[in-house]
mmCIF file of C-alpha atoms in Angstrom:
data_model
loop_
_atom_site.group_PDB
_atom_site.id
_atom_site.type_symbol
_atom_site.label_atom_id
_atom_site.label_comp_id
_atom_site.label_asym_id
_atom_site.label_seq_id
_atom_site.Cartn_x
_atom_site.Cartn_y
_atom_site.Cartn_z
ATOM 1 C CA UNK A 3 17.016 16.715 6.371
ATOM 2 C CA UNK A 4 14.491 14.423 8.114
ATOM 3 C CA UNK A 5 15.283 10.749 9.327
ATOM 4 C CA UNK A 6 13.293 9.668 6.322
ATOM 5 C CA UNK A 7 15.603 11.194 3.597
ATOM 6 C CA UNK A 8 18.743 9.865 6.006
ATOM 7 C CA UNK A 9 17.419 6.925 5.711
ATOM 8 C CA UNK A 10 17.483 6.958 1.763
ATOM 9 C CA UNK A 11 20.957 8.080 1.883
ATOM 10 C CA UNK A 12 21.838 4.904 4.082
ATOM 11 C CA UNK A 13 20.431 2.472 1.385
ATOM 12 C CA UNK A 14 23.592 2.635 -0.386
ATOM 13 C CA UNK A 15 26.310 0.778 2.292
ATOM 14 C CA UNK A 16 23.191 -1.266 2.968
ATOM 15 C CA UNK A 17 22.619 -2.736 -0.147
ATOM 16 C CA UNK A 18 22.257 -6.122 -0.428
ATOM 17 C CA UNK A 19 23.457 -6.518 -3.778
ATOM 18 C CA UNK A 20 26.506 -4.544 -2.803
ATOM 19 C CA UNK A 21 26.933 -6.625 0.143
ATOM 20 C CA UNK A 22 26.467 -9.736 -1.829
ATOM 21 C CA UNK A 23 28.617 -8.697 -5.052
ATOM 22 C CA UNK A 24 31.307 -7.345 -2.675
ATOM 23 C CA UNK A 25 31.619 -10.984 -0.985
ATOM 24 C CA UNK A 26 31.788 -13.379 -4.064
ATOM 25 C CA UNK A 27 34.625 -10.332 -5.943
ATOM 26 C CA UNK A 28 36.341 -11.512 -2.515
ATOM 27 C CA UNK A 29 35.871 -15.117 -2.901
ATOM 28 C CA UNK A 30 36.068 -15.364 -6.548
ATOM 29 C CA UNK A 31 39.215 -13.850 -6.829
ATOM 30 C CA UNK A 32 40.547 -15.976 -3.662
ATOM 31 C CA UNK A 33 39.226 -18.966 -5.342
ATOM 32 C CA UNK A 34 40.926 -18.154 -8.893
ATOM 33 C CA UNK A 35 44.070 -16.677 -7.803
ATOM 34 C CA UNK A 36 44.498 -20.193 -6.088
ATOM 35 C CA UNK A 37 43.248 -22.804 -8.497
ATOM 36 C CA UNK A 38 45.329 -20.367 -11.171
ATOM 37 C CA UNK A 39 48.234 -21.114 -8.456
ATOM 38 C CA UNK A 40 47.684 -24.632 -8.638
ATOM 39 C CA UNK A 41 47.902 -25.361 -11.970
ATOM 40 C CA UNK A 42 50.727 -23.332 -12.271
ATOM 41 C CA UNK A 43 52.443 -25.431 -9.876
ATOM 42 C CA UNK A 44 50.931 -28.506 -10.946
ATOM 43 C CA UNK A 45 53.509 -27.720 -14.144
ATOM 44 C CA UNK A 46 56.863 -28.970 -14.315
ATOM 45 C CA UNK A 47 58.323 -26.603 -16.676
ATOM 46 C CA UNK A 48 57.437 -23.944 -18.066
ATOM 47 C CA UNK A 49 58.740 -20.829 -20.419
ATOM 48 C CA UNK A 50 59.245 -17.593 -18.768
ATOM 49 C CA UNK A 51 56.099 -15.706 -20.443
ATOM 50 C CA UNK A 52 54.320 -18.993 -19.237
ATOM 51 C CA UNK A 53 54.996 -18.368 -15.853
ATOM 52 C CA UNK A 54 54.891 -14.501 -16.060
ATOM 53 C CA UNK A 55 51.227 -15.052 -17.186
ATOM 54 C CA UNK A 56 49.725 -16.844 -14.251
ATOM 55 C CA UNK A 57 51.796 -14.929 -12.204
ATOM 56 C CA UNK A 58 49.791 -12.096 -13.227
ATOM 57 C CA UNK A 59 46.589 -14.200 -13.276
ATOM 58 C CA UNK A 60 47.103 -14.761 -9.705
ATOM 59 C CA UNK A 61 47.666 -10.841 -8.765
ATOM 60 C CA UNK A 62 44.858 -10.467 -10.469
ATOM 61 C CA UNK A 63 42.890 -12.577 -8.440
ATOM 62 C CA UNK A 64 44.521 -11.713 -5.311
ATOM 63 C CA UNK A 65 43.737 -8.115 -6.079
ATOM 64 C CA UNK A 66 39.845 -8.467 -6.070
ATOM 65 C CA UNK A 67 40.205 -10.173 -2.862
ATOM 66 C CA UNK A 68 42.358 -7.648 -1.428
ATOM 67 C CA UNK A 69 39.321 -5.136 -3.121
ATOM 68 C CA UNK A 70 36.862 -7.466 -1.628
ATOM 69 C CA UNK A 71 38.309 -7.607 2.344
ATOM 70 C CA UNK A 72 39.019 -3.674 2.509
ATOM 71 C CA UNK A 73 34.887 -2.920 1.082
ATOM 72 C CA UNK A 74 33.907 -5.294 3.704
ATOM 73 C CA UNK A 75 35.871 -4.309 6.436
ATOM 74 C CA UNK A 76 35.807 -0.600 5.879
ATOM 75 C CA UNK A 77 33.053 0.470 3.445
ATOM 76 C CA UNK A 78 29.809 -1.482 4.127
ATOM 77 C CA UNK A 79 28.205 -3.240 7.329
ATOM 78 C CA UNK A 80 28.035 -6.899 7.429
ATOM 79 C CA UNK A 81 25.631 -8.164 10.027
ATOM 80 C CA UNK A 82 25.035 -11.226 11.529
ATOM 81 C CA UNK A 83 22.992 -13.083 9.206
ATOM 82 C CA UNK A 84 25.611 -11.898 6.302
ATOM 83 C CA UNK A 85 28.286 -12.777 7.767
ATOM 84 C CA UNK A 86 26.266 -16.481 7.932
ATOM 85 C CA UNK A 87 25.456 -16.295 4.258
ATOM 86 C CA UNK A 88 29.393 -14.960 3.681
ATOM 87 C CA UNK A 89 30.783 -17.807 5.755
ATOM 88 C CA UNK A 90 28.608 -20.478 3.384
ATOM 89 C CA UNK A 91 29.485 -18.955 0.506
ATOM 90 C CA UNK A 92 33.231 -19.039 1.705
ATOM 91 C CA UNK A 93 33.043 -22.514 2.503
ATOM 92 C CA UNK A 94 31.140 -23.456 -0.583
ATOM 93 C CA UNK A 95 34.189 -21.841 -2.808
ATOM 94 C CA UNK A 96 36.432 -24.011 -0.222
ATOM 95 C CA UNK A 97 34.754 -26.717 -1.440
ATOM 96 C CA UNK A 98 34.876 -26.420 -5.239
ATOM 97 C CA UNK A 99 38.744 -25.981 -5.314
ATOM 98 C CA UNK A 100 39.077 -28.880 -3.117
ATOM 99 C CA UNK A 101 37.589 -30.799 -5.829
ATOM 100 C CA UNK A 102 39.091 -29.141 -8.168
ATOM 101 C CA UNK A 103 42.443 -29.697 -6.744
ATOM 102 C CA UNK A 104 41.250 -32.936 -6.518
ATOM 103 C CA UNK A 105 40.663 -33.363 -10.343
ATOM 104 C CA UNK A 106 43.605 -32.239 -11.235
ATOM 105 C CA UNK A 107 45.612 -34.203 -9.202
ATOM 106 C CA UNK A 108 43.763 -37.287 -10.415
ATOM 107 C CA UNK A 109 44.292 -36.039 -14.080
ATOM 108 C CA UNK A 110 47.904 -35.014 -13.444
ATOM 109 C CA UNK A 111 48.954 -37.631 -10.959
ATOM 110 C CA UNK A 112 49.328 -35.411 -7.665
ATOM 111 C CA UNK A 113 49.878 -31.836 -7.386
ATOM 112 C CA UNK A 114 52.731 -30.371 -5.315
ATOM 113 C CA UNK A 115 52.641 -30.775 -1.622
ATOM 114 C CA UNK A 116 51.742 -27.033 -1.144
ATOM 115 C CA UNK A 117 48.131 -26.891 -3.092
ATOM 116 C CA UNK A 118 47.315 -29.373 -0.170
ATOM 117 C CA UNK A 119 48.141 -27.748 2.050
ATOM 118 C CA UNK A 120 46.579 -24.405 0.763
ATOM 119 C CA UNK A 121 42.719 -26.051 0.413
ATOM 120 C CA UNK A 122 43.360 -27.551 4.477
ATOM 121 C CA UNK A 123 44.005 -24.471 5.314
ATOM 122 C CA UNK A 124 41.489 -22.271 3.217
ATOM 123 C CA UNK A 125 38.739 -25.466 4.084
ATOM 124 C CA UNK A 126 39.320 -24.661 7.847
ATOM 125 C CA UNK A 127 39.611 -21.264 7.865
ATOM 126 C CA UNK A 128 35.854 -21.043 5.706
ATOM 127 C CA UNK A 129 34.070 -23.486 8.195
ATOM 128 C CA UNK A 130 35.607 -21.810 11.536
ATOM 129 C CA UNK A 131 34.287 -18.378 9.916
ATOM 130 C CA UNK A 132 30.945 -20.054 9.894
ATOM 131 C CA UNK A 133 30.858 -21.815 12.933
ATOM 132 C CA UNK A 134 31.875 -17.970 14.566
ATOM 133 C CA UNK A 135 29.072 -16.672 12.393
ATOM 134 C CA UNK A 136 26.472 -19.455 13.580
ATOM 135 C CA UNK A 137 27.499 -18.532 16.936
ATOM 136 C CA UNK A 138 27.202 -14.626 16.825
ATOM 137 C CA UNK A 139 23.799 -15.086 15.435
ATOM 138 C CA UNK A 140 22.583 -17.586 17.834
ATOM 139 C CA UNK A 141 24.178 -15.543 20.577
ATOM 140 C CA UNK A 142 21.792 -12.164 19.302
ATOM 141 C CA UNK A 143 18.776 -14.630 18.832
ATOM 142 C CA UNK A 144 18.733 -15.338 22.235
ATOM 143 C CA UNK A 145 19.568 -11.478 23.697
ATOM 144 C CA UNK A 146 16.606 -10.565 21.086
ATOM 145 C CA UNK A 147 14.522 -13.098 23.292
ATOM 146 C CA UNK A 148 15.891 -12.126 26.518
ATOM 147 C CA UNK A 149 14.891 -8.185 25.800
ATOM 148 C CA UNK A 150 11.188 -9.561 24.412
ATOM 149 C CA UNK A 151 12.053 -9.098 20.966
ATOM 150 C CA UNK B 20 18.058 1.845 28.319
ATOM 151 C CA UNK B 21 16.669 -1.461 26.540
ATOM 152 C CA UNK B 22 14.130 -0.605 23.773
ATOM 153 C CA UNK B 23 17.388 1.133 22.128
ATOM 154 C CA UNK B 24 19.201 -1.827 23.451
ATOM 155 C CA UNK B 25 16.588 -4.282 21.451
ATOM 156 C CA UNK B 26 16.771 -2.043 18.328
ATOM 157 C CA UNK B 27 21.012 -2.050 18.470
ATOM 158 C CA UNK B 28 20.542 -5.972 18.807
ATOM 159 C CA UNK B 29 18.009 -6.384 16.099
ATOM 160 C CA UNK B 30 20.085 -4.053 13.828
ATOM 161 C CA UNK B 31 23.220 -6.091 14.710
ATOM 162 C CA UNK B 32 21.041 -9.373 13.425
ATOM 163 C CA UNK B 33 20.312 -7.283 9.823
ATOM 164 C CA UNK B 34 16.413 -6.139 10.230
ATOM 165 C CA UNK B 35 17.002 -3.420 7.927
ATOM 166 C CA UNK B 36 13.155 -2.258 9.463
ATOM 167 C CA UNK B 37 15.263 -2.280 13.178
ATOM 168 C CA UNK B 38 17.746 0.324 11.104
ATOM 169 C CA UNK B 39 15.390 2.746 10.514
ATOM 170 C CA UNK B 40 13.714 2.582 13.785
ATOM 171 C CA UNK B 41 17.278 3.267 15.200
ATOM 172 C CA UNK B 42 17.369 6.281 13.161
ATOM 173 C CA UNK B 43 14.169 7.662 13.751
ATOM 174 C CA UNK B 44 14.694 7.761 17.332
ATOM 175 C CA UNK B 45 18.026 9.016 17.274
ATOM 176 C CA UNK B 46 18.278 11.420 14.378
ATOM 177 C CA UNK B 47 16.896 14.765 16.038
ATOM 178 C CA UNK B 48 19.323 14.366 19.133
ATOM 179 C CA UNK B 49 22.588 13.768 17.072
ATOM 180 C CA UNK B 50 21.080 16.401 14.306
ATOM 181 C CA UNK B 51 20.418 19.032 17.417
ATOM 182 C CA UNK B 52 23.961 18.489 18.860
ATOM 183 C CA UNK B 53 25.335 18.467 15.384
ATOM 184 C CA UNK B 54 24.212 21.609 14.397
ATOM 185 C CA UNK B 55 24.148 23.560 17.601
ATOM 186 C CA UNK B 56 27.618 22.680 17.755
ATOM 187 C CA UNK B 57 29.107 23.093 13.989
ATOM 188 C CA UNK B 58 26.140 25.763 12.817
ATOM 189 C CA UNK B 59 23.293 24.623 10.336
ATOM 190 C CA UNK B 60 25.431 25.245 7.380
ATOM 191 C CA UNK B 61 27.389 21.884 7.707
ATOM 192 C CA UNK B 62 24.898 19.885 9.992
ATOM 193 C CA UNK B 63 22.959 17.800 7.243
ATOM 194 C CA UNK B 64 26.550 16.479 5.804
ATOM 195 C CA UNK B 65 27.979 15.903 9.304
ATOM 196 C CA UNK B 66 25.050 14.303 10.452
ATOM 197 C CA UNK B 67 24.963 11.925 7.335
ATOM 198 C CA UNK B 68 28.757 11.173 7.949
ATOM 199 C CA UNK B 69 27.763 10.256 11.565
ATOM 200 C CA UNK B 70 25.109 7.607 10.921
ATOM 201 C CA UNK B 71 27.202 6.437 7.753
ATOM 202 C CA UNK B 72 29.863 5.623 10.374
ATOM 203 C CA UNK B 73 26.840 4.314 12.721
ATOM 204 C CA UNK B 74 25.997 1.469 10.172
ATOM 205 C CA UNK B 75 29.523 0.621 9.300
ATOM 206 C CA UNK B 76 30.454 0.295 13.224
ATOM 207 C CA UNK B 77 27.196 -1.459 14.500
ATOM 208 C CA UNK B 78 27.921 -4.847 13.520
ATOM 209 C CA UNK B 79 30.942 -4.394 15.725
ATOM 210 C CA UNK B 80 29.546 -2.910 18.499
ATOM 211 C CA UNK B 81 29.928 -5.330 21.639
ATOM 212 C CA UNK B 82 27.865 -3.389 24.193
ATOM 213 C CA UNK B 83 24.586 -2.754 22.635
ATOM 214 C CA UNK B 84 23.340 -0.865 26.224
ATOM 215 C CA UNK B 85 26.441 1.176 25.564
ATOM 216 C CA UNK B 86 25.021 2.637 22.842
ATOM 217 C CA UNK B 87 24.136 6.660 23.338
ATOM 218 C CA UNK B 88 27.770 6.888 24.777
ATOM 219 C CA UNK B 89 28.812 5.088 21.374
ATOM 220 C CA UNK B 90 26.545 7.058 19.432
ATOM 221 C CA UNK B 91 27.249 10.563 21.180
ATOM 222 C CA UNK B 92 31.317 9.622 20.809
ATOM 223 C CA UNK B 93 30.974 9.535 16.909
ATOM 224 C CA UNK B 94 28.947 12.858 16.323
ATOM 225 C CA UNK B 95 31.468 14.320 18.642
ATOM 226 C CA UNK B 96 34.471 12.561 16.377
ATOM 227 C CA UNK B 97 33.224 14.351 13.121
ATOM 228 C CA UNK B 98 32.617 17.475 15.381
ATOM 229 C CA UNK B 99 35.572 17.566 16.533
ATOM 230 C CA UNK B 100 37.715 16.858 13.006
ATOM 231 C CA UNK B 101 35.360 20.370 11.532
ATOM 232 C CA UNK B 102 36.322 21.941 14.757
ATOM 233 C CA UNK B 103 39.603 21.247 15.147
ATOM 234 C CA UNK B 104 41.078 24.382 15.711
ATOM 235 C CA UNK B 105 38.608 25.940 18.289
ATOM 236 C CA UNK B 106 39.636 22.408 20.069
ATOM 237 C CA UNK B 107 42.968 22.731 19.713
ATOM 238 C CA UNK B 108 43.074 26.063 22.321
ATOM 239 C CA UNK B 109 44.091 25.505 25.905
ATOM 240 C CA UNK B 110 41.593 24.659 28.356
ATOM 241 C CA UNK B 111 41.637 27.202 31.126
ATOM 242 C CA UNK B 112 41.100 25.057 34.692
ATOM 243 C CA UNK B 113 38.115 25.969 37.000
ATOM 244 C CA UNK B 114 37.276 24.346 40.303
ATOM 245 C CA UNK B 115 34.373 22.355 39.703
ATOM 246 C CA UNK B 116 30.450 23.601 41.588
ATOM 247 C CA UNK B 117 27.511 21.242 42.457
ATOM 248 C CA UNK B 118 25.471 20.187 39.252
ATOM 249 C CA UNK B 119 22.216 20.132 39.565
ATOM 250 C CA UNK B 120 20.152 17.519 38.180
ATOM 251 C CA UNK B 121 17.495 19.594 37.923
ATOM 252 C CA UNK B 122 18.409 21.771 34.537
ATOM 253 C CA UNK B 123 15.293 24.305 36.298
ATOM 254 C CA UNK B 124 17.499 25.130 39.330
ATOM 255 C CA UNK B 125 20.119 25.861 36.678
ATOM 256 C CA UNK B 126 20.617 29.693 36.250
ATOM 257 C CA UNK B 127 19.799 29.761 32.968
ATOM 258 C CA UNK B 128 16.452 27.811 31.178
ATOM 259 C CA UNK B 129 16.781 26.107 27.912
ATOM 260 C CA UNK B 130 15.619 29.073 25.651
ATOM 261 C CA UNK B 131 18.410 31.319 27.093
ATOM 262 C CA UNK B 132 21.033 28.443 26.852
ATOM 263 C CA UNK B 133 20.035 28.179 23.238
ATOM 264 C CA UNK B 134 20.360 31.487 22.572
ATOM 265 C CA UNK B 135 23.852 32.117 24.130
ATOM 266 C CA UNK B 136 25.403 29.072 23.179
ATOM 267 C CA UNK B 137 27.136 29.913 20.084
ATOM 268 C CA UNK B 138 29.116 32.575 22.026
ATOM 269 C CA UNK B 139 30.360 29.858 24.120
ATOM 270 C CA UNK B 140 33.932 28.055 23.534
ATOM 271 C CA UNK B 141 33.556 24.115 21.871
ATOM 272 C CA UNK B 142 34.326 22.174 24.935
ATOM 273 C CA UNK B 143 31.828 24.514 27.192
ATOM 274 C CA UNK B 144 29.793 24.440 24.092
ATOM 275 C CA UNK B 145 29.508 20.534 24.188
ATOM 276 C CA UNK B 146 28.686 19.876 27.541
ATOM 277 C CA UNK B 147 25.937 22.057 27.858
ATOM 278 C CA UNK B 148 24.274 20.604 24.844
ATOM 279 C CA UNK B 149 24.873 17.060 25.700
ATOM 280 C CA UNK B 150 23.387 17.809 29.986
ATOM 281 C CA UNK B 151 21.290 20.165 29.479
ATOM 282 C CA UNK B 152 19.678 20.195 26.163
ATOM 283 C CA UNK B 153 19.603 16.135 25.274
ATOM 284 C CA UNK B 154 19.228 15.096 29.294
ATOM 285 C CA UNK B 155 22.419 12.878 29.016
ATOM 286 C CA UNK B 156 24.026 11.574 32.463
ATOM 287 C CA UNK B 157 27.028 13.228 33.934
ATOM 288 C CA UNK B 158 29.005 9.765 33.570
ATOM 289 C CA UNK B 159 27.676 9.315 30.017
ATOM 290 C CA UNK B 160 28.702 13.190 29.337
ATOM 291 C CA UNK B 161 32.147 11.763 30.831
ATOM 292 C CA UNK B 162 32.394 8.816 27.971
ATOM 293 C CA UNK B 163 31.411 11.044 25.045
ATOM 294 C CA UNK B 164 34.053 13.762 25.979
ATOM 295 C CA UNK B 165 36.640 10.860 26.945
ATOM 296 C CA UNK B 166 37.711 13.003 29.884
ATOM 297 C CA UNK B 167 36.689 12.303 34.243
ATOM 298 C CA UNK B 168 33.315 13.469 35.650
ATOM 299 C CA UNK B 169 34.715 15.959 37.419
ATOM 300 C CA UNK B 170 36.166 17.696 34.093
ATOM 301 C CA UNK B 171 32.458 17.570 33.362
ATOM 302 C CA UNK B 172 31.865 19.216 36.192
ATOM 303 C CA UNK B 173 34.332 22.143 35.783
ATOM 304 C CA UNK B 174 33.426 22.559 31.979
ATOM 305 C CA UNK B 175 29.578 22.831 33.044
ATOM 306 C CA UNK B 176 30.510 25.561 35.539
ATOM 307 C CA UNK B 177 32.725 27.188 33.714
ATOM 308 C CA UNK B 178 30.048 27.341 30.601
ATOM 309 C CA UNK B 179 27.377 28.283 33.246
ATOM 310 C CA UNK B 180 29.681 31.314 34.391
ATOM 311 C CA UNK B 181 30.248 32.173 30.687
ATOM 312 C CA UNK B 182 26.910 32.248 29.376
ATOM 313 C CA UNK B 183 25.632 34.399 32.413
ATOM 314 C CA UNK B 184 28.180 36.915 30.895
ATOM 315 C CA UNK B 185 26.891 36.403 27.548
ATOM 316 C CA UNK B 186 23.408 37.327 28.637
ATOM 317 C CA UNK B 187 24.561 39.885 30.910
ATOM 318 C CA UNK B 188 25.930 42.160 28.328
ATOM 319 C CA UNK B 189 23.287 41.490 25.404
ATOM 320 C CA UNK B 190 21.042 43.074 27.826
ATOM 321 C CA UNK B 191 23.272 45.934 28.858
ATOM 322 C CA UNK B 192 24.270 44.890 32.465
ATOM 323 C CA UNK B 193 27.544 45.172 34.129
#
């Protein structure tokens, strides 16, 4: 086997696609499992299959972000400017289910105290992920620079 | 050394064209060490398994002029996990002699230490592959095989002693 044919074999953990589809499986199912979650507590009562249903809904979601986190941690690279695009694409899905917690507590009038809580948390979590990202990046840039790269 | 220090950094950026670079530089040593050290049966899945676990472990790694030590330390993981039971024999202790730097003041040139190698236990088997035959440093030797230089030392001496043996009886000699 020459470093060529290696190389082939190496295109599959560095596929971008699988990079990319392996991120938004996280974040989607993040994302659902908690606007799923907040509609279920945005509800005052409801019957036992009710709640057994978005119970599920939110393993479910959970599940691909479990799926999601262990492929990215342990199964395929993410470099710096990934982890960049990941940390956008994080704080973008922050960002829709703050509105969308938003929306339905304007529809609803207020959600419980804990969906709150959840998007501050999820909101700051995404954005320190990017600013870490930003700074990894930058940080190479320069040593790339420094070694006339 | 910092052209492999530039390609870890570039690779740890994402040039995928950085990647291959890395690999083309590096695949013949791990590939020789691989296979001198497992046979040339396994060496091509080993070797694979080695730079899979290169890629997946680059974006992490913090000292990119760290990395032949790095490198070296995961061929001799997977080595060591299809070796297991040659490693898992006693070490016999040997005071340690003067390396040379110089593998020609060696007793032995590369085409004999090729040639007697596989008769030579894993751990002797290692070190003379990773001085003599890919040039490493006695401290970077040290790293890879996670034990002090002097154990380095001793195992280099001892392998030295053994393959002089080796030779001494393929060609008849008491």
């Amino acid at each position: 086997m020459n470093a060529d044919e290696l190389i082939s074999r190496l295109s599959g953990p560095l596929s971008l696609r699988r990079r990319v589809a392996t991120t938004v499986a996280l974040l989607g199912g993040l994302l659902g499992a908690a606007f799923v979650g907040l509609l279920w507590l945005s509800e005052p009562v409801l019957p036992l299959r009710t709640q057994l249903a978005f119970g599920a809904l939110v393993l479910v979601g959970l599940g691909w972000a479990g799926y999601g986190s262990w492929v990215l941690s342990r199964r395929t690279p993410l470099f710096a400017l990934d982890r960049v695009i990941a940390g956008w694409l994080a704080l973008a899905a922050s960002g829709l289910l703050a509105g969308l917690t938003a929306l339905v507590a304007l529809t609803r009038g207020g959600v419980h105290w804990a969906a709150y809580l959840m998007v501050v948390v999820l909101l700051m979590v995404a954005a320190g992920n990017l600013v870490r990202a930003r700074a990894l990046r930058g940080a190479l840039l320069r040593r790339k620079r420094e070694l006339g790269g | 050394m910092s052209s492999d220090e530039l390609l870890v950094v570039r690779c740890r950026l994402g040039e995928r064209d950085a990647l291959a670079e890395l690999v083309r530089a590096w695949h013949a040593p791990v590939w020789g060490y691989v296979r001198r050290m497992i046979g040339p049966a396994e060496a091509d899945d080993v070797t694979q398994e080695v730079w899979l676990a290169v890629v997946r472990g680059l974006p992490g790694l913090r000292q990119p002029e760290r990395f032949t030590p790095w490198l070296f330390t995961i061929a001799r993981r997977a080595v060591t996990n299809r070796l297991r039971a040659e490693y898992a024999r006693p070490e016999i202790a040997t005071d340690a002699e003067p390396v040379s730097p110089d593998p020609a003041d060696a007793l032995v040139d590369r085409a004999e230490l090729v040639a007697g190698l596989a008769a030579l236990p894993a751990r002797e088997r290692e070190v003379l592959i990773l001085f003599h035959l890919e040039d490493l440093p006695l401290e970077t030797c040290a790293l890879i095989c996670d034990v002090p230089v002097g154990t380095v030392k001793s195992r280099l001496s001892r392998a030295r002693r053994l393959l002089r043996e080796e030779m001494n009886r393929k060609e008849g000699r008491p």
